Coordinates of C-alpha atoms and ligand atoms in Angstrom, one line a residue:
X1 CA -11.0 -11.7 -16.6
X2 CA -10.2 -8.3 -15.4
X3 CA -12.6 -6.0 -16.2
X4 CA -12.0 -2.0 -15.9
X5 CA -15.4 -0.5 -15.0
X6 CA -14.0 3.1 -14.1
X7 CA -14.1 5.2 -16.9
X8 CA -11.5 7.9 -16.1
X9 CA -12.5 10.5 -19.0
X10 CA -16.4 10.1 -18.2
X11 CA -15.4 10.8 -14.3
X12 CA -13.4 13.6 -14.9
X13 CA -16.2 15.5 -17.1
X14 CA -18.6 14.4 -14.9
X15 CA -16.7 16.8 -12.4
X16 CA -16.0 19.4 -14.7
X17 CA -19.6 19.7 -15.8
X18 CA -20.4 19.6 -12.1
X19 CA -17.9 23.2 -11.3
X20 CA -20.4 24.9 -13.6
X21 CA -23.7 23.3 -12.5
X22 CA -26.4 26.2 -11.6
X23 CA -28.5 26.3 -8.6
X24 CA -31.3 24.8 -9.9
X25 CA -29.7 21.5 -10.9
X26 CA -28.4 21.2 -6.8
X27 CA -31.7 22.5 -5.6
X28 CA -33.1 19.6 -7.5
X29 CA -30.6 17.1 -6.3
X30 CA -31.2 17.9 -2.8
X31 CA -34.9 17.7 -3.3
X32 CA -34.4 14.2 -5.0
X33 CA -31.9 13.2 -1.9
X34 CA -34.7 14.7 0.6
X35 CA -37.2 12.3 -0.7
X36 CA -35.0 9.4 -0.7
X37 CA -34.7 9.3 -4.2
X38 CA -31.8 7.7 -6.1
X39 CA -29.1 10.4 -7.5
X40 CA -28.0 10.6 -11.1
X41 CA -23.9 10.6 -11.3
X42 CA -24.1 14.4 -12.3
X43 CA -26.5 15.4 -9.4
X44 CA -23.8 13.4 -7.4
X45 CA -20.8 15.4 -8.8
X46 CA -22.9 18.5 -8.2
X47 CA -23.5 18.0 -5.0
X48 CA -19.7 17.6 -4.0
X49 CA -18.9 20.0 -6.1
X50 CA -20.4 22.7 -4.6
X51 CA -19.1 25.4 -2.3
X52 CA -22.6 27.3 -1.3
X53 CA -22.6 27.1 2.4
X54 CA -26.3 27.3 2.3
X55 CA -26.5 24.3 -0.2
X56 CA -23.8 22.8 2.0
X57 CA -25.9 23.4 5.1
X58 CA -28.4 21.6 3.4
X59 CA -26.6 18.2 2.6
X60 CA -25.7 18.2 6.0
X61 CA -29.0 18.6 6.9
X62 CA -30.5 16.0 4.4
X63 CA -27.8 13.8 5.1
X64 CA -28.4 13.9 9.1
X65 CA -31.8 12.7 9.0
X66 CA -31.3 9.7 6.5
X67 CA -28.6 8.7 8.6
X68 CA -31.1 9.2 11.6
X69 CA -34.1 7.1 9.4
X70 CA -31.6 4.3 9.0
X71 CA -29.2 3.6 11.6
X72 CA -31.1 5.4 14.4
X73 CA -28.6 6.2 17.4
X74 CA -26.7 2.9 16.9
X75 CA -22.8 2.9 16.5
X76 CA -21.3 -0.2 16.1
X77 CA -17.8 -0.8 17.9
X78 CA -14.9 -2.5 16.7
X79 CA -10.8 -2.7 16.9
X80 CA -8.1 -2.9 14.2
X81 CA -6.2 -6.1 14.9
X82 CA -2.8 -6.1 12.9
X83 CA -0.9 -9.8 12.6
X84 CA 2.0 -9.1 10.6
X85 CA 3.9 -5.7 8.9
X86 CA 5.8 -8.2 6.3
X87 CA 5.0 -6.5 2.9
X88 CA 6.3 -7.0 -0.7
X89 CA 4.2 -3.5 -1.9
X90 CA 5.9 -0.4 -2.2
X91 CA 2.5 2.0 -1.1
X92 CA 4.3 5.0 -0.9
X93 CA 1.6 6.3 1.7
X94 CA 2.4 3.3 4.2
X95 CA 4.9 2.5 6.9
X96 CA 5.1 -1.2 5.8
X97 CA 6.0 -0.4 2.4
X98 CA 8.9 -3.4 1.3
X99 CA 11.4 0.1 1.4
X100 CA 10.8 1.1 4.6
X101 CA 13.8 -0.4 6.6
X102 CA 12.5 -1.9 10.2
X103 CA 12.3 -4.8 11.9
X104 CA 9.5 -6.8 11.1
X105 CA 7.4 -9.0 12.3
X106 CA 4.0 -11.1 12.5
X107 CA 1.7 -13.1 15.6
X108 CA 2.8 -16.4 16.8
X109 CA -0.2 -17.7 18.1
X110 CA 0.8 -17.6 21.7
X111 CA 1.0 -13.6 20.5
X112 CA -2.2 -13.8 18.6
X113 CA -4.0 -15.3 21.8
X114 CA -2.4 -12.5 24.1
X115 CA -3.6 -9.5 22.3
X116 CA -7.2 -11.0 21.2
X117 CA -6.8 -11.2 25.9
X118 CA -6.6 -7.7 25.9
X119 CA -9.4 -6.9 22.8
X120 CA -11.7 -9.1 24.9
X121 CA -11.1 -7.4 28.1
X122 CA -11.7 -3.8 26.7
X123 CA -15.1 -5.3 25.5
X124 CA -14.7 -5.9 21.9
X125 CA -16.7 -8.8 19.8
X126 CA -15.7 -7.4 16.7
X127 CA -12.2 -7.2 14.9
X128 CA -10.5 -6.5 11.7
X129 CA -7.8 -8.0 11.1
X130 CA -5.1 -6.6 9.1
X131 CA -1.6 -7.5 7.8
X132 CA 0.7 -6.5 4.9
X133 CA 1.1 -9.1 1.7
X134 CA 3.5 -10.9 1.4
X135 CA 3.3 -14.8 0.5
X136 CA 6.6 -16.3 2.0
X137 CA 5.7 -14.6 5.7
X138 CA 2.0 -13.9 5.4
X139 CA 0.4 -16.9 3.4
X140 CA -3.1 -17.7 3.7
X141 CA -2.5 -20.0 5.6
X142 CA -1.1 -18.3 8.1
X143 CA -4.5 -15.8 7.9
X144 CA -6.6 -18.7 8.2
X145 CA -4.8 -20.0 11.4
X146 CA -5.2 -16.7 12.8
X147 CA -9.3 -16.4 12.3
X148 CA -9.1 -20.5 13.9
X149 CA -7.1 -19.4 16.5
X150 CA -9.3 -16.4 17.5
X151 CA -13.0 -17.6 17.1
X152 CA -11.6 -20.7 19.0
X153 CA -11.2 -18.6 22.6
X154 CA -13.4 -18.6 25.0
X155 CA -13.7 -15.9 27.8
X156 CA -15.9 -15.4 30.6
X157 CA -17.6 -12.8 29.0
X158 CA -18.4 -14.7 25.8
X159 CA -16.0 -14.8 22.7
X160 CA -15.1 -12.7 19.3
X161 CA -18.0 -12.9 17.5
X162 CA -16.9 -11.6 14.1
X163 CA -13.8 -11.1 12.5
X164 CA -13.9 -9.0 9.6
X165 CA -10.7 -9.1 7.2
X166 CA -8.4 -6.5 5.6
X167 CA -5.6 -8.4 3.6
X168 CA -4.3 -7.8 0.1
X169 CA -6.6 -8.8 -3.1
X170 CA -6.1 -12.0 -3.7
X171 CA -7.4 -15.1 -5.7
X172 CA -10.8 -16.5 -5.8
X173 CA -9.6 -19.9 -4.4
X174 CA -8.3 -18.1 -1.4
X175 CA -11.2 -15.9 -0.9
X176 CA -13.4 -19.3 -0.8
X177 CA -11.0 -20.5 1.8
X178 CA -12.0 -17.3 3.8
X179 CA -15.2 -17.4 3.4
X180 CA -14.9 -21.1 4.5
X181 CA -13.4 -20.0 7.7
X182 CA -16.3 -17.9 8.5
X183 CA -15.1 -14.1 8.1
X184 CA -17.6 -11.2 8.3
X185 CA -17.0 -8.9 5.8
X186 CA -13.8 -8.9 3.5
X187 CA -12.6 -5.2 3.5
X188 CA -10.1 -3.5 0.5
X189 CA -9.5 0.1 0.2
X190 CA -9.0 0.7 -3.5
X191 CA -6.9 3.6 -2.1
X192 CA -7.8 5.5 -5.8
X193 CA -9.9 5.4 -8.4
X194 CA -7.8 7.6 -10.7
X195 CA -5.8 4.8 -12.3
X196 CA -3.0 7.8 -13.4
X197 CA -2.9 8.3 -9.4
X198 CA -3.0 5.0 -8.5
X199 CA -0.1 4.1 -10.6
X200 CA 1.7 6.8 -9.3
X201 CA 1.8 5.9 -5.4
X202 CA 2.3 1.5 -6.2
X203 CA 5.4 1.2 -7.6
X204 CA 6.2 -2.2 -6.7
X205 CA 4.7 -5.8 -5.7
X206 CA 1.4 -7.2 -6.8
X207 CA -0.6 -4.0 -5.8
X208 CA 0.7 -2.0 -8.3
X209 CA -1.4 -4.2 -10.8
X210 CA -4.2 -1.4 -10.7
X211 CA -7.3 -4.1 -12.5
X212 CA -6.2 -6.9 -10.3
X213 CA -7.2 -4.9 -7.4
X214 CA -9.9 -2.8 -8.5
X215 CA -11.7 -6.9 -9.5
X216 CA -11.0 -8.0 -6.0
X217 CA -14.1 -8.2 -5.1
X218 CA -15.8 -9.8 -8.3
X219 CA -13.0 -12.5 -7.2
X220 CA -14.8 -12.3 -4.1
X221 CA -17.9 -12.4 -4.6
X222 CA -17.2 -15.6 -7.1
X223 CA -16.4 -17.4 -4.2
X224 CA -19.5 -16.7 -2.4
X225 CA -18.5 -13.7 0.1
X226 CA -21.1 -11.3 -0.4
X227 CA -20.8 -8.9 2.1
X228 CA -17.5 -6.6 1.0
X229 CA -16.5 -3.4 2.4
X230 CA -14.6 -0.7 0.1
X231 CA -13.0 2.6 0.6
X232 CA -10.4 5.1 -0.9
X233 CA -7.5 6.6 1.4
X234 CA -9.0 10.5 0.8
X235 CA -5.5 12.6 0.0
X236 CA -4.0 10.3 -3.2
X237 CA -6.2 12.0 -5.9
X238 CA -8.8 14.4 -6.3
X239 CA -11.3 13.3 -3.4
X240 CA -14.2 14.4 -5.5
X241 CA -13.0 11.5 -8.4
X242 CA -12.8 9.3 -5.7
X243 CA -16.1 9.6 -4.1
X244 CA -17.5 9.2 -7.6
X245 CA -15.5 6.2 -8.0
X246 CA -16.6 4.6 -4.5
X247 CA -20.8 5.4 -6.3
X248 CA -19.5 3.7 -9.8
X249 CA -17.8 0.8 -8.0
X250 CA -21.2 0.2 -5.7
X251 CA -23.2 0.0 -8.9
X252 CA -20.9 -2.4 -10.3
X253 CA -21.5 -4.6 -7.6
X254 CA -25.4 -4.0 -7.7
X255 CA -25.8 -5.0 -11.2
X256 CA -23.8 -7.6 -11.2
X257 CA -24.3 -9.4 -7.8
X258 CA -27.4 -8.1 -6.8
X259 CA -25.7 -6.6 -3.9
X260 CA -23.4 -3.5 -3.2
X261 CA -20.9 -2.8 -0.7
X262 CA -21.6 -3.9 2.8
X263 CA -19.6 -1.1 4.4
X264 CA -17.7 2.1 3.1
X265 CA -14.6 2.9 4.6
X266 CA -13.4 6.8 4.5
X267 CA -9.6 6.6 5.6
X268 CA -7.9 9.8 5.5
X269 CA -4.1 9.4 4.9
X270 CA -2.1 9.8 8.0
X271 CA 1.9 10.7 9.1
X272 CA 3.2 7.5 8.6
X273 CA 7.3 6.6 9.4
X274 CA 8.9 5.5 6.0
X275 CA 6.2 6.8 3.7
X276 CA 7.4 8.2 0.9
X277 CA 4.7 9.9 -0.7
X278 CA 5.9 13.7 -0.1
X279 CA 8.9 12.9 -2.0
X280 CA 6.9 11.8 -5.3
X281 CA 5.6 14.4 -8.1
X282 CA 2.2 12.8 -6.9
X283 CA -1.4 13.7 -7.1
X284 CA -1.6 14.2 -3.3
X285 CA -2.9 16.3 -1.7
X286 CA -3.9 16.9 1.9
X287 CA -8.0 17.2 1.8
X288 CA -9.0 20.0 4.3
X289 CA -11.8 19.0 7.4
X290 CA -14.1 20.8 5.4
X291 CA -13.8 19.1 2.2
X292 CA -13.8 15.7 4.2
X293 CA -17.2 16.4 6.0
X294 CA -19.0 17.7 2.9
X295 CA -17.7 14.1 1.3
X296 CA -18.9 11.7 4.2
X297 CA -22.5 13.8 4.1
X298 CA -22.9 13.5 0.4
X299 CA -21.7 9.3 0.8
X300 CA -24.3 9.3 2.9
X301 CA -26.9 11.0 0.8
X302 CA -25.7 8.6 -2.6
X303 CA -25.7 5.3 -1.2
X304 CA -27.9 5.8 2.5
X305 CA -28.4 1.8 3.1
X306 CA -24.3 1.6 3.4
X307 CA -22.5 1.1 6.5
X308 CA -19.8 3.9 6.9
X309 CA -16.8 3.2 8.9
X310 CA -14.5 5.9 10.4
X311 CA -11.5 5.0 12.4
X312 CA -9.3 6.9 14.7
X313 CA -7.2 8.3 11.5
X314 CA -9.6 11.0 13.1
X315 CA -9.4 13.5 15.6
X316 CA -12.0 12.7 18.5
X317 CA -13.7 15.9 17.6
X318 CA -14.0 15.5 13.6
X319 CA -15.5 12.1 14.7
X320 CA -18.2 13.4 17.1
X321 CA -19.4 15.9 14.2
X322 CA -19.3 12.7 11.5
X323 CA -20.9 10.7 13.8
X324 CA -24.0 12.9 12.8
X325 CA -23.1 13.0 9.7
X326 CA -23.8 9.2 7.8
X327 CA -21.1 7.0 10.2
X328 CA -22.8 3.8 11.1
X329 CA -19.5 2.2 12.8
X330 CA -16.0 3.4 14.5
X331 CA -12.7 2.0 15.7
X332 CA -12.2 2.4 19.4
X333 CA -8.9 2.0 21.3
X334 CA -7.1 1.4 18.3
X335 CA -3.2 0.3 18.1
X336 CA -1.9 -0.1 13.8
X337 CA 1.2 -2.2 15.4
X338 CA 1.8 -6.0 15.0
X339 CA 1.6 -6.9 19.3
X340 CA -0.1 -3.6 19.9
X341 CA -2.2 -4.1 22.0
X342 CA 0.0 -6.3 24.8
X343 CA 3.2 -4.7 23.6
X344 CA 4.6 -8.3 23.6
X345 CA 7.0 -7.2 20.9
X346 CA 10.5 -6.8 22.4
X347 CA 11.2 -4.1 19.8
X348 CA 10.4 -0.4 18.6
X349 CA 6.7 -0.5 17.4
X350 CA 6.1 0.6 13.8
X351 CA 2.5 1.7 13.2
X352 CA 1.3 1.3 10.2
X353 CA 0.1 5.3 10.3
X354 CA -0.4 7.4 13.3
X355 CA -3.7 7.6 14.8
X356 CA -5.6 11.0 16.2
X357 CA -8.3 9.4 18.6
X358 CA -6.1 8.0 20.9
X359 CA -8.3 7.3 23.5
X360 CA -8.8 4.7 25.0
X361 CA -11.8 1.7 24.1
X362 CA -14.0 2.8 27.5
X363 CA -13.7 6.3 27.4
X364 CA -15.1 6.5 23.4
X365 CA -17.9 3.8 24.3
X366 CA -19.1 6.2 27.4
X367 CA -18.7 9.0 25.5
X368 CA -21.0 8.1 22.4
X369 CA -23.5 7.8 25.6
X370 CA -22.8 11.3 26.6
X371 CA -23.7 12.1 23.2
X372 CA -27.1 10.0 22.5
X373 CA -25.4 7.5 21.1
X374 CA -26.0 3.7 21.4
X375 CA -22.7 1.7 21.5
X376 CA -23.8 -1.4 19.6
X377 CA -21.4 -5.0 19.8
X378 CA -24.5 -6.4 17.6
X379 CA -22.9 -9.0 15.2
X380 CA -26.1 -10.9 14.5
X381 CA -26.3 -10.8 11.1
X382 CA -23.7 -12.4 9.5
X383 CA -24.3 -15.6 12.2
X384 CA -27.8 -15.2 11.4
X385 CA -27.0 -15.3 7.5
X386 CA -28.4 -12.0 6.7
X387 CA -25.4 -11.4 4.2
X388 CA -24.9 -9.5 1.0
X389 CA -28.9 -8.7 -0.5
X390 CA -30.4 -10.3 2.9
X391 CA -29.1 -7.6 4.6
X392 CA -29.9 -5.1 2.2
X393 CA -33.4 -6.1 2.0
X394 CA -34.1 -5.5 5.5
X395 CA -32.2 -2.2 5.0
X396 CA -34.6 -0.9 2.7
X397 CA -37.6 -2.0 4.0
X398 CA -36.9 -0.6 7.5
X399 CA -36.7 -3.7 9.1
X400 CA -33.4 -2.9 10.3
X401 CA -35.1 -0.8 13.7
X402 CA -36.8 -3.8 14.8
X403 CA -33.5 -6.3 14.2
X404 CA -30.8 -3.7 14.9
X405 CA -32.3 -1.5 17.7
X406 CA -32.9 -4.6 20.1
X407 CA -29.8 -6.3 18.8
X408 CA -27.9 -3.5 20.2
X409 CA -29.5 -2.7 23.2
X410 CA -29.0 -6.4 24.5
X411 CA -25.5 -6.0 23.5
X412 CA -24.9 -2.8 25.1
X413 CA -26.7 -4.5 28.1
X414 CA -24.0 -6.9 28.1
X415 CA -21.5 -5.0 28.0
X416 CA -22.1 -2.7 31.0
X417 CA -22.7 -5.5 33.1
X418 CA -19.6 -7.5 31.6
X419 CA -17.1 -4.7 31.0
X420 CA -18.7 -1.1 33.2
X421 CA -18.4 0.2 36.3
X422 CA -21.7 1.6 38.7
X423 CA -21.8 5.0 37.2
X424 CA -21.4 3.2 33.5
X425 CA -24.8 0.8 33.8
X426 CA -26.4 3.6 35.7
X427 CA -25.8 5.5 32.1
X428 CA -26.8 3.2 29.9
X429 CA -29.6 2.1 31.4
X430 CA -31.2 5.1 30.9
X431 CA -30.5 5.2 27.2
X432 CA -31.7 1.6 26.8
X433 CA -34.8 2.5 28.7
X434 CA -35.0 5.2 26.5
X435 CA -34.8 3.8 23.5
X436 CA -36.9 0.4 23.8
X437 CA -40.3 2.2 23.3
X438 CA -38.7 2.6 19.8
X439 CA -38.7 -1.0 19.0
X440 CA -41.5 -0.9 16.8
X441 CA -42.5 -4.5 16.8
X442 CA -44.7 -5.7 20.2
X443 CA -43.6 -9.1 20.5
X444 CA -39.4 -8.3 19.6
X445 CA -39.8 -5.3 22.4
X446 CA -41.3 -7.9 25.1
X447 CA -38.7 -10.3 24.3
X448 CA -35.6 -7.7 24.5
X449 CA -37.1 -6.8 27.7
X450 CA -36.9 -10.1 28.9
X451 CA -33.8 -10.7 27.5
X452 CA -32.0 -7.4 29.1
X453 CA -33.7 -8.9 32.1
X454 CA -31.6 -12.1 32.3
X455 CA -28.7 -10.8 31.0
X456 CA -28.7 -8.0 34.1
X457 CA -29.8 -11.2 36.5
X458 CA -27.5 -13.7 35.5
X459 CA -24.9 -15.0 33.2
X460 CA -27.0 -15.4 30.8
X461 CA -25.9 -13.8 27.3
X462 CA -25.3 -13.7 23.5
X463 CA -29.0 -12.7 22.6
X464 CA -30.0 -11.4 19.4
X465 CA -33.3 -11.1 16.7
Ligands
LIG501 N1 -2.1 -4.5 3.1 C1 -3.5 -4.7 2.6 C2 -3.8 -3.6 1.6 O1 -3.0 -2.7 1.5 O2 -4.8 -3.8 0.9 C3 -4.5 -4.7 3.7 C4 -4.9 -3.3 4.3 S1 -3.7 -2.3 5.1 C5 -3.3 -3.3 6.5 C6 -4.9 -1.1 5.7 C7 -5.1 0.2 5.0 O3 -4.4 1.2 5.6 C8 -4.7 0.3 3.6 O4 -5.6 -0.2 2.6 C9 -4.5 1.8 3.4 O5 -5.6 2.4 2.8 C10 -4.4 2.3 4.8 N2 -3.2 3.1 5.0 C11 -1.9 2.8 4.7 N3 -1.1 3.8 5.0 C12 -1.8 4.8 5.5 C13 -1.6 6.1 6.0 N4 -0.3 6.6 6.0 N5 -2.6 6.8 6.5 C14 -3.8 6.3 6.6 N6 -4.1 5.1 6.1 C15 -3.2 4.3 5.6
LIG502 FE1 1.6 -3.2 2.2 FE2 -1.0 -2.6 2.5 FE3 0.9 -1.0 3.4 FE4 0.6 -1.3 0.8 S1 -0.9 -0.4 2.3 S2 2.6 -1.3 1.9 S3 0.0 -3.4 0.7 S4 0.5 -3.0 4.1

């Protein structure tokens, strides 16, 4: 039964309230946020809200540290992997809308098999795949051959370890299928929150059905996947209502499954060839760097044991400054074409969008180095079975350094030796040795010790805690 838990009047005073709220009521929030303290929905709007550089110097600030209390220096790594551009939608934001004339395509295996080649070679053990909906050339079956396909290939250097999935809401039968086939976390943007907006920007194909995918993931978690990722593309609606609909939506979860979402995704809309959307008496409007970094600090400050993921929609500069901010994980080496990545596609490629971080895999990896960063391939959890409020548990009780830290050392270990040249091991040697004092736990240090030991001696690999 489809339930609408976004009320759009109480949103929308919560955010007109919010343009009046005096110092003291922010002061307070910040205080609240500072302590670690759970946020009321008006403190919330406040926050956002504001336009204070001092206060905004301060949710940066705030925001900083939890992300530094939580995830530490970690970044987990991982690449887009798009199957097929076949969609019955009409997005008007998206270069696969079922309008946009071009010749489409999806993955044979022998495709499939080729670009997962070249994802493996550029050191990736974590993909999202993605496709467009449509059930005559994208059934679920189809999806489901795909994941079989991948975790079935075997490299030198080990294997994809997790395949996180990004296809169109769908029904609870099909999400226990997935779940069956052993994805990591099932990913949907709800694009918008604002229902008005929403309609606005889906004007045709299943999509448009604004409840249907807004209860995707109650379908979801039904059928037993309990680690889900959401997100909103920022520049359909009001970014404020959004970010206030991402907190409602979270709760939602929490209440009912005990859980909330795994992962928050913060795409920003991008040029895309075909889109539509300029040509519609829309909502949109373009939200400004600023306006963008004050919203990724203050996700970060209203739900800090969420993952934040931030792709190469992003300029490689805006992503170094986020990267500080509250994100947790990043696309690197990206390519938002069916055969991307091999260019095995005897035809014009049609991104889905245009990306701004087009550099390649290697150079982001060494570069989050450069910055302090540590590059983590860790995709323990979800083969260990610390899913949904597993994982959340150890969040909160700050478990995650001892399981997290050595999980992505090892990894990091293994991938310099796998995938790095001299000067690259020499690098992140040092930051491993620097960082393994940090693993709080004596016996889980001694053992990642040992562990980077074999795994820089010999073929050994795929450790984790
Ligand atoms: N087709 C499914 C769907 O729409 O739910 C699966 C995800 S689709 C492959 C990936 C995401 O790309 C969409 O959810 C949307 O938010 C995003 N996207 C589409 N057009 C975009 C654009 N022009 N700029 C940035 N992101 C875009
Ligand atoms: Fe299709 Fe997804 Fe693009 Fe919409 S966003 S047109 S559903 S691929």
């Amino acid at each position: 039964m489809n339930n609408n838990f976004i009320d759009r009047d109480y949103i929308l005073s919560l955010l007109e309230k919010a343009g009046t709220a005096d110092d003291s009521v922010i002061n307070s929030a910040l205080k609240k946020a500072e302590l670690g303290e759970k946020l009321e929905h008006s403190e919330i709007a406040a926050l956002l809200k504001t336009e204070n550089t001092e206060h905004i110097s301060r949710i940066f600030d705030i925001a900083g540290k939890i992300k530094k209390r939580i995830y530490g220096n970690r970044i987990v790594i991982f690449a887009p992997l798009y199957v097929s551009d076949y969609c019955e939608n009409r997005c008007a934001y998206c270069s696969f809308n079922a309008s946009h004339n071009f010749a489409r395509s999806k993955l044979t295996m022998k495709e499939l098999r080729e670009e997962v080649k070249i994802l493996e070679k550029n050191g990736h053990k974590r993909l999202a795949l993605e496709a467009g909906e449509s059930k005559n050339e994208c059934s679920i079956d189809y999806i489901l051959e795909c994941i079989k396909t991948i975790y079935d290939m075997k490299f030198e250097n080990g294997e994809i370890r997790r395949i996180n999935v990004n296809i169109a809401a769908t029904t609870t039968d099909n999400y226990k299928r997935l779940k069956n086939a052993g994805i990591g976390t099932y990913i949907l943007f709800q694009e918008t929150y604002d229902e008005q907006a929403y309609n606005k920007v889906h004007l045709a194909g299943p999509k448009k059905d604004f409840l249907w995918h807004l209860n995707a993931f109650d379908r979801a978690q039904a059928a037993g996947i309990d680690d889900v990722g959401g997100g909103v593309l920022f520049g359909l609606a009001d970014p404020y209502f959004d970010v206030m609909g991402l907190v409602i939506h979270n709760e939602h979860l929490e209440k009912n499954y005990n859980t909330g979402f795994h992962t928050i995704s913060v795409p920003r809309l991008c040029n895309a060839e075909g889109s539509f959307i300029n040509d519609l008496d829309s909502s949109f409007k373009p939200v400004s760097d600023e306006i963008f970094t004050k919203i990724v600090a203050v996700i970060r400050i209203a739900v800090p044991f969420t993952g934040m993921i931030l792709s190469t929609r992003e300029s490689s500069t805006l992503r170094k400054k986020l990267l500080q901010l509250g994100i947790s994980q990043i696309s690197a080496g990206s390519r938002t074409e069916v055969g991307g990545y091999s260019k095995l596609n005897n035809k014009p490629a049609n991104p889905q969008f245009l990306v701004n971080d087009e550099r390649d895999a290697f150079s982001i990896i060494s570069e989050l180095i450069d910055d302090g960063f540590i590059p983590s391939f860790c995709t323990a959890c979800y083969r260990e079975g610390r899913t949904g409020d597993r994982f959340m548990s150890l969040a909160k009780s700050g478990e995650i350094k001892n399981v997290c830290l050595p999980n992505a050392l090892m990894t990091l270990s293994e991938f310099s030796m796998d995938y790095g040249d001299e000067t690259f091991r020499k690098k992140a040697s040092g930051i491993i040795q620097k960082e393994i004092p940090n693993i709080a736990n004596d016996s889980i240090r001694k053992k990642t010790i040992e562990n980077i030991e074999k795994i820089q001696n010999s073929m050994e690999r795929d450790f984790f805690v």
